[in-house]
Coordinates of N, CA, C and O in Angstrom, one line a residue:
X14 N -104.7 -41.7 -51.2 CA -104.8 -41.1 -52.5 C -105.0 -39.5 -52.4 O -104.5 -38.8 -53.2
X15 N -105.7 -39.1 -51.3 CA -106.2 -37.9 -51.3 C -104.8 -37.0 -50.7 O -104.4 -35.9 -51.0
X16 N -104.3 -37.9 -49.8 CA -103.1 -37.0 -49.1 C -101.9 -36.9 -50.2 O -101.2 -35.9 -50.3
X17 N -101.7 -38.1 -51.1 CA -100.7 -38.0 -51.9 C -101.3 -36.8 -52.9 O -100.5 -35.9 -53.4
X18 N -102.7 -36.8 -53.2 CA -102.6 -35.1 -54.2 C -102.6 -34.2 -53.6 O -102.3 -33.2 -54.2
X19 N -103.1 -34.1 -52.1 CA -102.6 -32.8 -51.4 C -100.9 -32.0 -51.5 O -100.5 -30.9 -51.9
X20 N -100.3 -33.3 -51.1 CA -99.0 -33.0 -50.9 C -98.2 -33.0 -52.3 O -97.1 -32.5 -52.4
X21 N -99.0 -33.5 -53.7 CA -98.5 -33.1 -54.9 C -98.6 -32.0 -55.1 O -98.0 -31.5 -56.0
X22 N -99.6 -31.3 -54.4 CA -100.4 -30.3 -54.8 C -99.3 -29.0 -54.0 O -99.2 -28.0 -54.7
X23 N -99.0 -28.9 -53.3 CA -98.7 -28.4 -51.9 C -96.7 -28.1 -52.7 O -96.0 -27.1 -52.6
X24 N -96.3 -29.8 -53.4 CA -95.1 -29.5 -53.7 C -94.7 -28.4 -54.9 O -93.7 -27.7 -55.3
X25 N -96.2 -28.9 -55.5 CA -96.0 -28.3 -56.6 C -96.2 -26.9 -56.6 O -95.5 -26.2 -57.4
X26 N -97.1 -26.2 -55.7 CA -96.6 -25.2 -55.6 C -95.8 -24.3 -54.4 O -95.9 -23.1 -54.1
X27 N -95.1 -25.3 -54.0 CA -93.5 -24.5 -53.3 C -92.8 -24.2 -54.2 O -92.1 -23.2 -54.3
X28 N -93.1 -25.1 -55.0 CA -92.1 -25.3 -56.2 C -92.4 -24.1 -57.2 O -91.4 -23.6 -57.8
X29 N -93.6 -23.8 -57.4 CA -93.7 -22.5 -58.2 C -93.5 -21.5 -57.3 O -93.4 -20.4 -57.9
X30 N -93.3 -21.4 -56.1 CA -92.9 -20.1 -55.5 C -91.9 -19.6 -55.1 O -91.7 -18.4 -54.6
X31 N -90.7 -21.1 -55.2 CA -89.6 -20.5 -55.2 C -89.2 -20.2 -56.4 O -88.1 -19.7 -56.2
X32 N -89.5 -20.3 -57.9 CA -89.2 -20.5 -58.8 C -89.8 -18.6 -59.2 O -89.3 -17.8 -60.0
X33 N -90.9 -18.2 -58.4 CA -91.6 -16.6 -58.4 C -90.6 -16.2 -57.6 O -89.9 -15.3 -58.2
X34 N -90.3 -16.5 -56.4 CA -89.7 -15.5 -56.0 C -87.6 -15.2 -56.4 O -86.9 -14.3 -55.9
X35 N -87.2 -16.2 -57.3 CA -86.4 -16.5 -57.8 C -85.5 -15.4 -58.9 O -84.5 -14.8 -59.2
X36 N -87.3 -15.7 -59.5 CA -87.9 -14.7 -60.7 C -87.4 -13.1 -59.9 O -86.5 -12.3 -60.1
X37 N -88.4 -13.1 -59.0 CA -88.6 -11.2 -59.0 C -87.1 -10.9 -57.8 O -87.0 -9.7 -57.3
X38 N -86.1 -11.9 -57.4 CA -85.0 -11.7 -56.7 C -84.3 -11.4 -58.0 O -83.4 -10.6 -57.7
X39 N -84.3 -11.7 -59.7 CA -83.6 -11.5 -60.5 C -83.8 -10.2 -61.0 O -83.0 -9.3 -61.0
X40 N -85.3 -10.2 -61.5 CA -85.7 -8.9 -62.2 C -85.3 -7.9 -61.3 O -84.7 -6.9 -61.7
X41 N -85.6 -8.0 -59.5 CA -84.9 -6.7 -58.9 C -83.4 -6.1 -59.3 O -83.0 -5.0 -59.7
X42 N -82.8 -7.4 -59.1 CA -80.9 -7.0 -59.3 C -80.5 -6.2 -60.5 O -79.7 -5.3 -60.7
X43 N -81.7 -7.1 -61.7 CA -81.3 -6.2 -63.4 C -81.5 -5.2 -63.4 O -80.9 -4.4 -64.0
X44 N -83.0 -4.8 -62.4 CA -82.9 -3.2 -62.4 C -82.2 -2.3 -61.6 O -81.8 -1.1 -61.8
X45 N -82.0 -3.1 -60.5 CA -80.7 -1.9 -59.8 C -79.5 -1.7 -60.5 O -78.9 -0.6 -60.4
X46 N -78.9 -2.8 -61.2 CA -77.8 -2.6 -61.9 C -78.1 -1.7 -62.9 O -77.4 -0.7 -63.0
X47 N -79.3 -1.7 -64.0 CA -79.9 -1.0 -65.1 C -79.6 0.6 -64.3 O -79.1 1.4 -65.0
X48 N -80.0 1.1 -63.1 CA -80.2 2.4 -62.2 C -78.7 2.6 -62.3 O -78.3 3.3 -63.2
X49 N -77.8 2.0 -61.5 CA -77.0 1.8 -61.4 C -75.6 2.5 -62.4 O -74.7 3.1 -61.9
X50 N -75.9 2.1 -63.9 CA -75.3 2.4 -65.0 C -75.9 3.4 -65.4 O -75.3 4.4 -65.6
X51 N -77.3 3.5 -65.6 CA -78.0 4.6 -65.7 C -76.9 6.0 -64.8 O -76.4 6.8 -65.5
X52 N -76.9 6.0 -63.5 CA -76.7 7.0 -63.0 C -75.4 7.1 -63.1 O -74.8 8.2 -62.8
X53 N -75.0 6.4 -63.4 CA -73.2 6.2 -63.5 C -72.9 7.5 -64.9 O -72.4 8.5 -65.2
X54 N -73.6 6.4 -65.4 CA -73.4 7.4 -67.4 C -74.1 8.8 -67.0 O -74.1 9.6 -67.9
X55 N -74.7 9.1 -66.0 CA -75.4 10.8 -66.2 C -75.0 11.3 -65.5 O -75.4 12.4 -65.3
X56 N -73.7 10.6 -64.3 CA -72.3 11.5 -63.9 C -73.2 12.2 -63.1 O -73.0 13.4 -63.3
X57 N -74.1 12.0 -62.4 CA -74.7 12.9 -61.4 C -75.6 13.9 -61.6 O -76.1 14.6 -60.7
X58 N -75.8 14.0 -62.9 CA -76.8 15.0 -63.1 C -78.2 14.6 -63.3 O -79.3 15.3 -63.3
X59 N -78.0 13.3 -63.5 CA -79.7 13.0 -63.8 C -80.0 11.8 -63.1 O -78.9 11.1 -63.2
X60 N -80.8 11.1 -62.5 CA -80.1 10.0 -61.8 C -81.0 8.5 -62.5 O -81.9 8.5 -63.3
X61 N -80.2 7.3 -61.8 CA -80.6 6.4 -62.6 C -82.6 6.3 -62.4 O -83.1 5.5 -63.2
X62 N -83.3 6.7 -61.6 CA -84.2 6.7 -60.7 C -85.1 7.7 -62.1 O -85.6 7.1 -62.9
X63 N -85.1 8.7 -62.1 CA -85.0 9.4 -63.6 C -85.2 8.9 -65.1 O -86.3 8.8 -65.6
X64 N -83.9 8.4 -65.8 CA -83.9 7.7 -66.7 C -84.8 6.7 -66.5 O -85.2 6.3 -67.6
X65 N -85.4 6.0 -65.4 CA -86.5 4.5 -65.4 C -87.2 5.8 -65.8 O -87.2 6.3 -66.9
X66 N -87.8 6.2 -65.0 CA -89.1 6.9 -65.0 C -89.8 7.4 -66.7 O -90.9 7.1 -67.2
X67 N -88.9 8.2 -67.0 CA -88.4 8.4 -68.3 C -88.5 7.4 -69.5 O -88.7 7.8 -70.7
X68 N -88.4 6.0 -69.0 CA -88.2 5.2 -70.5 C -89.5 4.4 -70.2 O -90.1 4.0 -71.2
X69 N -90.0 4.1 -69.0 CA -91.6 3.7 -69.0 C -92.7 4.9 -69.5 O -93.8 4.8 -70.0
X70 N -92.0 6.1 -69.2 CA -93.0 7.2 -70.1 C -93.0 6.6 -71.6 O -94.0 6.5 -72.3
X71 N -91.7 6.3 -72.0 CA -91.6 6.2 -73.7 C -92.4 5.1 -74.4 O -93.2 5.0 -75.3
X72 N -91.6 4.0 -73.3 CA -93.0 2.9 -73.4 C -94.2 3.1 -73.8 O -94.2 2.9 -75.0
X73 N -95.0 3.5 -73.5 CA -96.0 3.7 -73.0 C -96.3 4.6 -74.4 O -97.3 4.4 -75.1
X74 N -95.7 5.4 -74.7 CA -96.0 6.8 -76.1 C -95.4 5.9 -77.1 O -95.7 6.2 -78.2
X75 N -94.8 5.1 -77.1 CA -94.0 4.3 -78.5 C -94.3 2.9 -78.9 O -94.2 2.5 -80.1
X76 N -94.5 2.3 -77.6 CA -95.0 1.3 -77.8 C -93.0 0.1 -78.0 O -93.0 -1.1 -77.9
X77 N -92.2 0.6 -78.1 CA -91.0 0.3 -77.8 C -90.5 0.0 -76.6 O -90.3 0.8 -75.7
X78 N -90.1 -1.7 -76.9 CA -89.8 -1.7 -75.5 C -89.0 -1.3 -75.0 O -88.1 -1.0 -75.7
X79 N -88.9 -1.0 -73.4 CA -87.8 -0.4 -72.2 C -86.3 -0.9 -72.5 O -85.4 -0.1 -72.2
X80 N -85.9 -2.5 -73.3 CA -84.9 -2.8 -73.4 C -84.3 -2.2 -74.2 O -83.2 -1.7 -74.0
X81 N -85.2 -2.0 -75.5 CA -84.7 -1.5 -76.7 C -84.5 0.3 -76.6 O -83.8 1.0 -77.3
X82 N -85.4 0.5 -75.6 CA -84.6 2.2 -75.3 C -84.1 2.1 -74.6 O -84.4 3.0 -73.9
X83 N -83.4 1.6 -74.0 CA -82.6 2.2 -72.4 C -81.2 1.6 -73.6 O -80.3 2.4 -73.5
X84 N -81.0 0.7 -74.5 CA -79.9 0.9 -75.2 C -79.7 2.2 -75.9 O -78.6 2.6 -76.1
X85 N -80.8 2.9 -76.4 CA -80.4 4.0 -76.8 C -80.4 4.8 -76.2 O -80.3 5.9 -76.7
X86 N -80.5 4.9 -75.0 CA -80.3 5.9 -73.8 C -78.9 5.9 -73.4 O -78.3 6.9 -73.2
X87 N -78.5 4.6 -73.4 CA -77.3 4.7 -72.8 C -76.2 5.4 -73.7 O -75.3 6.0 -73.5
X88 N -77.0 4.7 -75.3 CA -75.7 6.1 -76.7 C -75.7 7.2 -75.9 O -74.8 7.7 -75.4
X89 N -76.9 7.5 -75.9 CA -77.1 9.1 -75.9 C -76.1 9.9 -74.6 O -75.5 10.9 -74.9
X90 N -76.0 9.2 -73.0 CA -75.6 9.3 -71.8 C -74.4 9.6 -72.3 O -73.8 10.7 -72.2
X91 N -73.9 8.3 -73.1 CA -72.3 8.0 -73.3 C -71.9 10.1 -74.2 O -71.0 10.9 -74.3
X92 N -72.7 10.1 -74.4 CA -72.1 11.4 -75.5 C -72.3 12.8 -74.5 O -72.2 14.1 -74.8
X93 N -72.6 12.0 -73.4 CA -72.5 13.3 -72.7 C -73.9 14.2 -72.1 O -74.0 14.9 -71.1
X94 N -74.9 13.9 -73.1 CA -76.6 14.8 -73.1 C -77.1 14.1 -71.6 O -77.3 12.9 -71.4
X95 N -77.2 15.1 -70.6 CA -77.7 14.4 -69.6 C -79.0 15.0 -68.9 O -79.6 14.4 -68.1
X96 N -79.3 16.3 -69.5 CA -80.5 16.8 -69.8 C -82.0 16.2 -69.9 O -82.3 15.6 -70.9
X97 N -82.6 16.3 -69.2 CA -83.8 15.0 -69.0 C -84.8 15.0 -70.4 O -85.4 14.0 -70.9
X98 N -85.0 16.3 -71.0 CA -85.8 16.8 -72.0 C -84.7 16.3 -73.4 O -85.3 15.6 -74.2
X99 N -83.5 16.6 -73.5 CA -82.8 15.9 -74.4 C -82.3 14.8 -74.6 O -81.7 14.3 -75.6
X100 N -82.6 14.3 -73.0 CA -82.4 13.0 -73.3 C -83.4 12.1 -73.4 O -83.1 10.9 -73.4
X101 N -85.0 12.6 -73.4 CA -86.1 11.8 -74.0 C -86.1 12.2 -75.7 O -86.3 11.4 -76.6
X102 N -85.8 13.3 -75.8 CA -85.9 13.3 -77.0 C -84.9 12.7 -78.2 O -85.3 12.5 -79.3
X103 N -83.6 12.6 -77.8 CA -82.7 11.9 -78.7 C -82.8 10.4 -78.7 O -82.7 9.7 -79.7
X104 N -83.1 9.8 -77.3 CA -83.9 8.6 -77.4 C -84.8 8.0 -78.0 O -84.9 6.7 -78.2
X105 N -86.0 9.4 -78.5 CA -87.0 8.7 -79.3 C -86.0 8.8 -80.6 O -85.6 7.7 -81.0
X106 N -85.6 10.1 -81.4 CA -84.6 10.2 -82.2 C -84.3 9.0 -82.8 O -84.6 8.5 -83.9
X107 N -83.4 8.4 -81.6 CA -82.6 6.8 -81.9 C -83.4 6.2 -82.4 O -83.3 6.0 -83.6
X108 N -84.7 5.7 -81.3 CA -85.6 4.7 -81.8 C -86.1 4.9 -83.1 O -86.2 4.0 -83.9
X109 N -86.6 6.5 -83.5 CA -87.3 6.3 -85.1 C -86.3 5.9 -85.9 O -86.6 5.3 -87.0
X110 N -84.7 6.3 -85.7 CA -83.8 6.2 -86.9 C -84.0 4.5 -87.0 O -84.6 3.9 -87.9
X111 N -83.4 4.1 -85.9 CA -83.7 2.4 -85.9 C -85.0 1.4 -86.7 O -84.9 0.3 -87.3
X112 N -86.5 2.5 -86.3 CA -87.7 2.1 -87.2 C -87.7 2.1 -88.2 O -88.4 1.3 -88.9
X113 N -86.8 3.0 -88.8 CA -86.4 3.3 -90.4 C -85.6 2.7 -91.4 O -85.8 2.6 -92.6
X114 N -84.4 2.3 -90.4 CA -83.3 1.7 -91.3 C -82.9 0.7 -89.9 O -83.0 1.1 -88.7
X115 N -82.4 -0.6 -90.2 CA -81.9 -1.8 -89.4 C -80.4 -0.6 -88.8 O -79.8 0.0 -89.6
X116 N -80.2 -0.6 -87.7 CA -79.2 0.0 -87.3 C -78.6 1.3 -87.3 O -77.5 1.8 -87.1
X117 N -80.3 1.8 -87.6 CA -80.6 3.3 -87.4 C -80.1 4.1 -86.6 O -79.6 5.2 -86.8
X118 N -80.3 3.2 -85.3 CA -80.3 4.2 -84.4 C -79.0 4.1 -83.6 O -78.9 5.2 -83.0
X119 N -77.9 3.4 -83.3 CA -76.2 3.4 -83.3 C -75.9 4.6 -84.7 O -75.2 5.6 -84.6
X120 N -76.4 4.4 -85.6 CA -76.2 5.7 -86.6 C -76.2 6.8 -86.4 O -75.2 7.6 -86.7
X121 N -77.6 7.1 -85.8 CA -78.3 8.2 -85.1 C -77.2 9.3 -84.1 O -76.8 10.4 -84.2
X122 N -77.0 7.8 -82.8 CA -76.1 8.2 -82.1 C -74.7 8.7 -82.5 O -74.4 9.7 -82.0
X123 N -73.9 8.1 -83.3 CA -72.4 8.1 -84.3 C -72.2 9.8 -84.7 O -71.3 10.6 -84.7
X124 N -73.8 10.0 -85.2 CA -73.9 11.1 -86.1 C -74.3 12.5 -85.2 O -73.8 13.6 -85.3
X125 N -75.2 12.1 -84.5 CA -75.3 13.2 -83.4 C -74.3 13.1 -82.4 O -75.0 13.4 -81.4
X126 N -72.9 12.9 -82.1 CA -71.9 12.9 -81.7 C -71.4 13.8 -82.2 O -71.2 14.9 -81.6
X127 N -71.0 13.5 -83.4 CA -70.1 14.3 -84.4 C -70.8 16.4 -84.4 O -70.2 17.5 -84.4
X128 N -72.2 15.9 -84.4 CA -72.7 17.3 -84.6 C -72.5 18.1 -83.1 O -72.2 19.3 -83.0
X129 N -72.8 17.1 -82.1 CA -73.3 18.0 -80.6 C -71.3 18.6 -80.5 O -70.9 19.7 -80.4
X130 N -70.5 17.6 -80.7 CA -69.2 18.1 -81.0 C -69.1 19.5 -81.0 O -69.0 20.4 -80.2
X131 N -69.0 19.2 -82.5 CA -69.1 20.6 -82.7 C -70.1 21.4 -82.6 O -69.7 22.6 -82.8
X132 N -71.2 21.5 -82.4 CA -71.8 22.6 -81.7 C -71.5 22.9 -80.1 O -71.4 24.0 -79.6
X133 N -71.5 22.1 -79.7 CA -70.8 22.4 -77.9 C -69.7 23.4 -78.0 O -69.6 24.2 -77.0
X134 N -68.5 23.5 -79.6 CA -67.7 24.1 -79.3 C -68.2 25.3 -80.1 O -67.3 26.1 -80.5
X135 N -69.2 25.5 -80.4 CA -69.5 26.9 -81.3 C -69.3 26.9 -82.7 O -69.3 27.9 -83.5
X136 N -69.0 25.5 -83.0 CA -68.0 25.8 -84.4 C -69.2 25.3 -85.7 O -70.3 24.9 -85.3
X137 N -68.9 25.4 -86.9 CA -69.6 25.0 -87.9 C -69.5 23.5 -87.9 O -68.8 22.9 -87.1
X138 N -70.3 22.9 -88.9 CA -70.3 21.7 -89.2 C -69.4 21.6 -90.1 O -69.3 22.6 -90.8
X139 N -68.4 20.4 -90.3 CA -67.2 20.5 -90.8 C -67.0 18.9 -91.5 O -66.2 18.4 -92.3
X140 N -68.0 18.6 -91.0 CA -67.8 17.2 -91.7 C -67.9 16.5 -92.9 O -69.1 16.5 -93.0
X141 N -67.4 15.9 -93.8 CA -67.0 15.8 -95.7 C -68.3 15.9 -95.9 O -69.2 15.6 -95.0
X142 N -68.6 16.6 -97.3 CA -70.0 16.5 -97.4 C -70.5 15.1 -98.0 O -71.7 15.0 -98.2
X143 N -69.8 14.2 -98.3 CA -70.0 12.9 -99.2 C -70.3 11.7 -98.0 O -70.9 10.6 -98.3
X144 N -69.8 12.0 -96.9 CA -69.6 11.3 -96.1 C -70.7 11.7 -94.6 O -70.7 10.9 -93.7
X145 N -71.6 13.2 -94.7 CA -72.1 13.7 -94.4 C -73.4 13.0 -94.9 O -74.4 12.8 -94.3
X146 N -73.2 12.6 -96.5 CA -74.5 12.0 -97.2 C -74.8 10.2 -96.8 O -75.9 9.6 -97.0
X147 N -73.8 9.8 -96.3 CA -73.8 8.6 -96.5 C -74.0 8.1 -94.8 O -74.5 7.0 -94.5
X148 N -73.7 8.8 -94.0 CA -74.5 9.1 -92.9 C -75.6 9.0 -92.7 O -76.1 8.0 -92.3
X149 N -76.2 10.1 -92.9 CA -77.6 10.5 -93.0 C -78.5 9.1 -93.7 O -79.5 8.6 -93.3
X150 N -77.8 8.9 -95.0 CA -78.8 7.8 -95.3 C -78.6 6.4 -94.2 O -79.4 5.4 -94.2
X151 N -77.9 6.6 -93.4 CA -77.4 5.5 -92.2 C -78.7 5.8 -91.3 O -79.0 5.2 -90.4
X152 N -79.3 6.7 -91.6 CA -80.5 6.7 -90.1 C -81.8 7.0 -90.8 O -82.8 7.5 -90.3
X153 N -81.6 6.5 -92.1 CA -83.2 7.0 -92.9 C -83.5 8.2 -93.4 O -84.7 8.5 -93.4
X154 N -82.3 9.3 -94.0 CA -82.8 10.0 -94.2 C -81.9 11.0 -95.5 O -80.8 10.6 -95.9
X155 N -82.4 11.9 -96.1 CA -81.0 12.5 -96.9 C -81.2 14.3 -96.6 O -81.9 14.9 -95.8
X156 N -80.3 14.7 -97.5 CA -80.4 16.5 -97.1 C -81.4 16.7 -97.7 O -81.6 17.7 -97.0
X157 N -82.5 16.6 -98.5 CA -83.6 17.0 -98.9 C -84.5 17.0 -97.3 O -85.4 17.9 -97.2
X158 N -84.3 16.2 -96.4 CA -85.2 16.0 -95.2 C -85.1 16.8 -94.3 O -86.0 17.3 -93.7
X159 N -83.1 17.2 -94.1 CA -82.3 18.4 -93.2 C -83.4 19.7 -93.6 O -84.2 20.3 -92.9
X160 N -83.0 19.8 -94.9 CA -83.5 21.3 -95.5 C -84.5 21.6 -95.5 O -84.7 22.8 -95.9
X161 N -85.4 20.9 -95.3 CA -87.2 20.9 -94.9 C -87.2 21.6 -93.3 O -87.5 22.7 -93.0
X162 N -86.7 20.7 -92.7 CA -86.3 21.2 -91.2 C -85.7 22.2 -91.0 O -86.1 23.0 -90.2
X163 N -84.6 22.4 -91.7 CA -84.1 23.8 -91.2 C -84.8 25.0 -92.1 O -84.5 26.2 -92.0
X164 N -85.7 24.5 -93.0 CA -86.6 26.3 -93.5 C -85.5 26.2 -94.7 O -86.7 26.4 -94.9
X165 N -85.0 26.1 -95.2 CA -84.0 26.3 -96.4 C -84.2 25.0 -97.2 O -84.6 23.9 -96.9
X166 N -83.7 25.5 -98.6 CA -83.6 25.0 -100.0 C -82.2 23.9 -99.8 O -81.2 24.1 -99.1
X167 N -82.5 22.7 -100.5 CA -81.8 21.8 -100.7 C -80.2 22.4 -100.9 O -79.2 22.3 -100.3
X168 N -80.7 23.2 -102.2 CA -79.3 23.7 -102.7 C -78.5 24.6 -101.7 O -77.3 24.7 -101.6
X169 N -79.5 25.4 -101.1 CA -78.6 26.0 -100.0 C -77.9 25.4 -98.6 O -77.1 26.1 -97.9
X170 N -78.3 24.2 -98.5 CA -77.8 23.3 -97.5 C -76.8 22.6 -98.3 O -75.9 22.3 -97.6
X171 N -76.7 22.4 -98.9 CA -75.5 21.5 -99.8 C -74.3 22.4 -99.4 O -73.4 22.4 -98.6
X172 N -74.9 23.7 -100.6 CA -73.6 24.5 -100.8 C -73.0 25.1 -99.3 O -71.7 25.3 -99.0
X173 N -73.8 25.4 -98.5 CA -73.2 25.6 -97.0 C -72.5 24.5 -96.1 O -71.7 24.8 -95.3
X174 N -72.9 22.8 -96.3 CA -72.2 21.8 -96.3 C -70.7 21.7 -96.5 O -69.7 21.4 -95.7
X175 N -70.9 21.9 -98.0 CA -69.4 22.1 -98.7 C -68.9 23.0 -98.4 O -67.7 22.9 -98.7
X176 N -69.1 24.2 -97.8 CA -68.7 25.7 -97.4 C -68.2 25.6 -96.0 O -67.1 26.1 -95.7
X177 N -68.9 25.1 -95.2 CA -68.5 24.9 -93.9 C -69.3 25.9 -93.3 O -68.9 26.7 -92.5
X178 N -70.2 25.8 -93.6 CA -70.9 27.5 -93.4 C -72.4 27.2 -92.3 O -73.1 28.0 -91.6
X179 N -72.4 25.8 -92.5 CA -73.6 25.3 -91.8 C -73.5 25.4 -89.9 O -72.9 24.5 -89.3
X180 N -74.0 26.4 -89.5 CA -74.7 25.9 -87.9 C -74.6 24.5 -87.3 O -75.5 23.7 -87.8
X181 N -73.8 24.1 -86.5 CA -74.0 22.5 -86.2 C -74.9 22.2 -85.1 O -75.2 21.1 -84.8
X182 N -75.4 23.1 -84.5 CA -76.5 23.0 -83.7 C -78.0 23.5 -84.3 O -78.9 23.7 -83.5
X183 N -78.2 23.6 -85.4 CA -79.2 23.7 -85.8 C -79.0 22.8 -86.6 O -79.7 21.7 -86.5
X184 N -78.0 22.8 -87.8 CA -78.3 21.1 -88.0 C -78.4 19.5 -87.2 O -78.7 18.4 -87.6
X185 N -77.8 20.0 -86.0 CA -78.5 18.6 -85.4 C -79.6 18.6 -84.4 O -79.9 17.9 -83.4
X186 N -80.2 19.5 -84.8 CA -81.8 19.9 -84.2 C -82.8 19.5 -85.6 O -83.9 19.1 -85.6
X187 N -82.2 19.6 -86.6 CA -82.9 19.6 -88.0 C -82.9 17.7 -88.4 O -83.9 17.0 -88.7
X188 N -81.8 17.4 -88.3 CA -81.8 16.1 -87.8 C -82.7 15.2 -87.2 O -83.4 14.3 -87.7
X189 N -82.4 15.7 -85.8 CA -83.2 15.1 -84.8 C -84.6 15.5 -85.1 O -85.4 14.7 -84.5
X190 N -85.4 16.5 -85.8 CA -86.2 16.5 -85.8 C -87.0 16.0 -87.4 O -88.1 15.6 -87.5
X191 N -86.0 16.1 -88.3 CA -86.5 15.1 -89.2 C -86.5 13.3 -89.0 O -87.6 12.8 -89.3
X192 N -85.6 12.7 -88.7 CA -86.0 11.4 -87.8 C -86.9 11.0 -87.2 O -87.4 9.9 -87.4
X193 N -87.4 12.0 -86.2 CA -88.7 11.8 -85.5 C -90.1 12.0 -86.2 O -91.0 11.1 -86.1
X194 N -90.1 13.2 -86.9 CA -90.9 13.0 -88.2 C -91.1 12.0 -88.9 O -91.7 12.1 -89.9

């Protein structure tokens, strides 16, 4: 009796230890692949080794899990930001738009696309203003929120909207920084 619960004892846990080491042979592979894509999408400038480092900091300040940012890390990679400082902060960006509205933060990214666009190339914001509106409410937010952010009156953000007259790098600084707010 005694030898048969040793050896129950004994199978049972081989049995949990191949079943541990099974475990952490898996979780290794998802994160090298996770590095892997990581460093792939930042094209060398930032490496996948980085981005971890980076999204366990966010962790940790957000309380959001690592799965759920490293998807919006990877919007953000895909659009090109490979900047370690803009790329924590469009990350968090994502995540509040996401806190805000169910599918916030693909919004987030859609929309801060459109803006880094055209600001990369110097040019104004150009995009319909009705469609500009309906955006924005896509990540939790409207031009009354822009216009707080950028120091200017509602009405003056409209009418420069419609004008084409708007800075696209300060409105998607004004953006990104009302979201986070």
């Amino acid at each position: 009796l005694v030898v048969e619960a040793v050896l129950g004892a004994v199978v049972a846990f081989g049995a949990l230890t191949v079943a541990g080491a099974a475990f952490a042979i898996k979780a290794y592979q998802e994160k090298q692949a996770a590095l892997a894509l990581w460093a792939a999408l930042g094209e060398g400038v930032v490496t996948g080794e980085q981005i971890d480092d980076m999204l366990d900091g966010l962790r940790e300040k957000t309380g959001i899990s690592k799965d759920a940012l490293s998807s919006y890390t990877q919007e953000v990679l895909r659009l090109g930001i490979t900047g370690t400082e803009a790329l924590e902060s469009l990350t968090v960006a994502a995540a509040s738009a996401e806190a805000i509205v169910k599918g916030g933060g693909k919004a987030f990214s859609d929309l801060f696309g459109k803006i880094n666009a055209a600001a990369s190339s110097g040019q104004k914001l150009t995009i319909p203003f009705k469609k500009l509106q309906s955006q924005l409410v896509a990540v939790g937010l409207n031009i009354s929120d822009v216009a707080k952010q950028m120091g200017i009156t509602e009405g003056a953000l409209t009418s420069g909207l419609k004008a084409g007259t708007i800075d696209a790098k300060k409105f998607g600084d004004a953006v990104q920084d009302a979201v986070t707010k």
